[in-house]
């Protein structure tokens, strides 16, 4: 009975943390990093200030957890669709498109808010720097799941990093663009070049 009760408490605690972190993401999208306060987060989450302090004593604690929460959500979205990548008629195109897709919407807008704010906020920059290795490791896990042993090749890993950097760069530029079709066109051009790199990495090395 005690064990069951313990699990229930853990589940409730985890649910409360997710509620607060989802509210933090929503707050970042609505108000930007500067406007993301613990007061607004608790209001959006519909919880008490005491509940917030219990899980995240300070704004810095909350934002640090939100950084990891965003990275985890992107990874979760990618792995939810990994089977579709494997079954796709064109797995390379499907994998690149998925990388583009999982960086869209509220998750990306919230992330961009923190990227920009980190320029003048040393503590936030420290948090983002700390989570980046995890993000890169998740990308490699996704690549290995999609492409198998090819992902172990250093050339392939570097191309995946280049692909992620490309997606982020285009979307960061997109913040100042009102024409969504132009943003999509830029991605399609970049994807064509990335595809050539991926195909080269997947091809057997040609001895000179």
PDB file of N, CA, C and O in Angstrom, residues 2 4 16 25 49 53 60 62 69 80 108 128 143 148-149 161 163 172 185 187 199:
ATOM      1  N   UNK A   2       1.935   1.238   0.844  1.00  0.00           N
ATOM      2  CA  UNK A   2       2.814   2.408   0.918  1.00  0.00           C
ATOM      3  C   UNK A   2       3.492   2.663  -0.417  1.00  0.00           C
ATOM      4  O   UNK A   2       3.658   3.796  -0.845  1.00  0.00           O
ATOM      5  N   UNK A   4       2.373   1.833  -3.378  1.00  0.00           N
ATOM      6  CA  UNK A   4       1.402   2.380  -4.322  1.00  0.00           C
ATOM      7  C   UNK A   4       1.171   3.864  -4.064  1.00  0.00           C
ATOM      8  O   UNK A   4       1.094   4.680  -4.971  1.00  0.00           O
ATOM      9  N   UNK A  16       2.622  17.975 -11.778  1.00  0.00           N
ATOM     10  CA  UNK A  16       2.697  19.382 -11.390  1.00  0.00           C
ATOM     11  C   UNK A  16       3.890  20.065 -12.049  1.00  0.00           C
ATOM     12  O   UNK A  16       3.801  21.203 -12.527  1.00  0.00           O
ATOM     13  N   UNK A  25       6.711  27.619 -20.919  1.00  0.00           N
ATOM     14  CA  UNK A  25       6.849  27.690 -22.379  1.00  0.00           C
ATOM     15  C   UNK A  25       5.792  28.626 -22.958  1.00  0.00           C
ATOM     16  O   UNK A  25       6.096  29.491 -23.791  1.00  0.00           O
ATOM     17  N   UNK A  49       1.288  29.871  -5.689  1.00  0.00           N
ATOM     18  CA  UNK A  49       2.688  30.277  -5.607  1.00  0.00           C
ATOM     19  C   UNK A  49       3.477  29.270  -4.770  1.00  0.00           C
ATOM     20  O   UNK A  49       4.624  28.938  -5.079  1.00  0.00           O
ATOM     21  N   UNK A  53       6.940  27.330  -5.796  1.00  0.00           N
ATOM     22  CA  UNK A  53       8.160  27.430  -4.993  1.00  0.00           C
ATOM     23  C   UNK A  53       8.625  26.049  -4.533  1.00  0.00           C
ATOM     24  O   UNK A  53       9.824  25.778  -4.441  1.00  0.00           O
ATOM     25  N   UNK A  60      15.246  31.349 -11.695  1.00  0.00           N
ATOM     26  CA  UNK A  60      16.374  30.697 -12.360  1.00  0.00           C
ATOM     27  C   UNK A  60      16.184  29.184 -12.402  1.00  0.00           C
ATOM     28  O   UNK A  60      16.473  28.538 -13.422  1.00  0.00           O
ATOM     29  N   UNK A  62      13.330  27.612 -12.388  1.00  0.00           N
ATOM     30  CA  UNK A  62      12.235  27.344 -13.313  1.00  0.00           C
ATOM     31  C   UNK A  62      12.707  27.425 -14.761  1.00  0.00           C
ATOM     32  O   UNK A  62      12.407  26.543 -15.579  1.00  0.00           O
ATOM     33  N   UNK A  69      13.292  20.976 -20.481  1.00  0.00           N
ATOM     34  CA  UNK A  69      11.949  20.556 -20.875  1.00  0.00           C
ATOM     35  C   UNK A  69      11.746  20.742 -22.383  1.00  0.00           C
ATOM     36  O   UNK A  69      11.225  19.859 -23.071  1.00  0.00           O
ATOM     37  N   UNK A  80       8.650   9.995 -31.626  1.00  0.00           N
ATOM     38  CA  UNK A  80       7.277   9.562 -31.861  1.00  0.00           C
ATOM     39  C   UNK A  80       7.047   9.225 -33.338  1.00  0.00           C
ATOM     40  O   UNK A  80       6.152   8.446 -33.669  1.00  0.00           O
ATOM     41  N   UNK A 108       9.784  26.132 -30.559  1.00  0.00           N
ATOM     42  CA  UNK A 108      10.875  26.900 -31.142  1.00  0.00           C
ATOM     43  C   UNK A 108      10.819  28.372 -30.736  1.00  0.00           C
ATOM     44  O   UNK A 108      11.851  28.990 -30.457  1.00  0.00           O
ATOM     45  N   UNK A 128      21.829  27.206 -20.987  1.00  0.00           N
ATOM     46  CA  UNK A 128      21.705  26.776 -22.380  1.00  0.00           C
ATOM     47  C   UNK A 128      22.945  26.010 -22.826  1.00  0.00           C
ATOM     48  O   UNK A 128      22.850  25.012 -23.549  1.00  0.00           O
ATOM     49  N   UNK A 143      19.408   9.997 -35.220  1.00  0.00           N
ATOM     50  CA  UNK A 143      20.060   9.628 -36.475  1.00  0.00           C
ATOM     51  C   UNK A 143      20.363   8.134 -36.507  1.00  0.00           C
ATOM     52  O   UNK A 143      20.182   7.470 -37.542  1.00  0.00           O
ATOM     53  N   UNK A 148      20.696   3.729 -38.666  1.00  0.00           N
ATOM     54  CA  UNK A 148      21.484   2.592 -38.222  1.00  0.00           C
ATOM     55  C   UNK A 148      22.965   2.894 -38.075  1.00  0.00           C
ATOM     56  O   UNK A 148      23.354   3.958 -37.612  1.00  0.00           O
ATOM     57  N   UNK A 149      23.790   1.933 -38.500  1.00  0.00           N
ATOM     58  CA  UNK A 149      25.234   2.035 -38.288  1.00  0.00           C
ATOM     59  C   UNK A 149      25.873   3.203 -39.015  1.00  0.00           C
ATOM     60  O   UNK A 149      26.978   3.631 -38.665  1.00  0.00           O
ATOM     61  N   UNK A 161      24.890  17.544 -37.306  1.00  0.00           N
ATOM     62  CA  UNK A 161      25.075  18.803 -36.587  1.00  0.00           C
ATOM     63  C   UNK A 161      24.849  19.991 -37.526  1.00  0.00           C
ATOM     64  O   UNK A 161      24.218  20.986 -37.155  1.00  0.00           O
ATOM     65  N   UNK A 163      23.010  20.010 -40.171  1.00  0.00           N
ATOM     66  CA  UNK A 163      21.578  20.086 -40.470  1.00  0.00           C
ATOM     67  C   UNK A 163      20.831  20.800 -39.351  1.00  0.00           C
ATOM     68  O   UNK A 163      19.975  21.655 -39.606  1.00  0.00           O
ATOM     69  N   UNK A 172      15.623  31.174 -36.964  1.00  0.00           N
ATOM     70  CA  UNK A 172      15.958  32.411 -36.267  1.00  0.00           C
ATOM     71  C   UNK A 172      15.776  33.598 -37.199  1.00  0.00           C
ATOM     72  O   UNK A 172      15.231  34.634 -36.812  1.00  0.00           O
ATOM     73  N   UNK A 185      10.800  28.303 -48.667  1.00  0.00           N
ATOM     74  CA  UNK A 185      11.653  28.208 -49.853  1.00  0.00           C
ATOM     75  C   UNK A 185      13.127  28.130 -49.452  1.00  0.00           C
ATOM     76  O   UNK A 185      13.907  27.370 -50.050  1.00  0.00           O
ATOM     77  N   UNK A 187      14.274  26.899 -46.688  1.00  0.00           N
ATOM     78  CA  UNK A 187      14.499  25.564 -46.147  1.00  0.00           C
ATOM     79  C   UNK A 187      14.635  24.541 -47.262  1.00  0.00           C
ATOM     80  O   UNK A 187      15.512  23.669 -47.210  1.00  0.00           O
ATOM     81  N   UNK A 199      23.762  11.947 -48.573  1.00  0.00           N
ATOM     82  CA  UNK A 199      23.967  10.885 -49.554  1.00  0.00           C
ATOM     83  C   UNK A 199      25.446  10.548 -49.700  1.00  0.00           C
ATOM     84  O   UNK A 199      25.826   9.379 -49.842  1.00  0.00           O
TER      85      UNK A 199
END
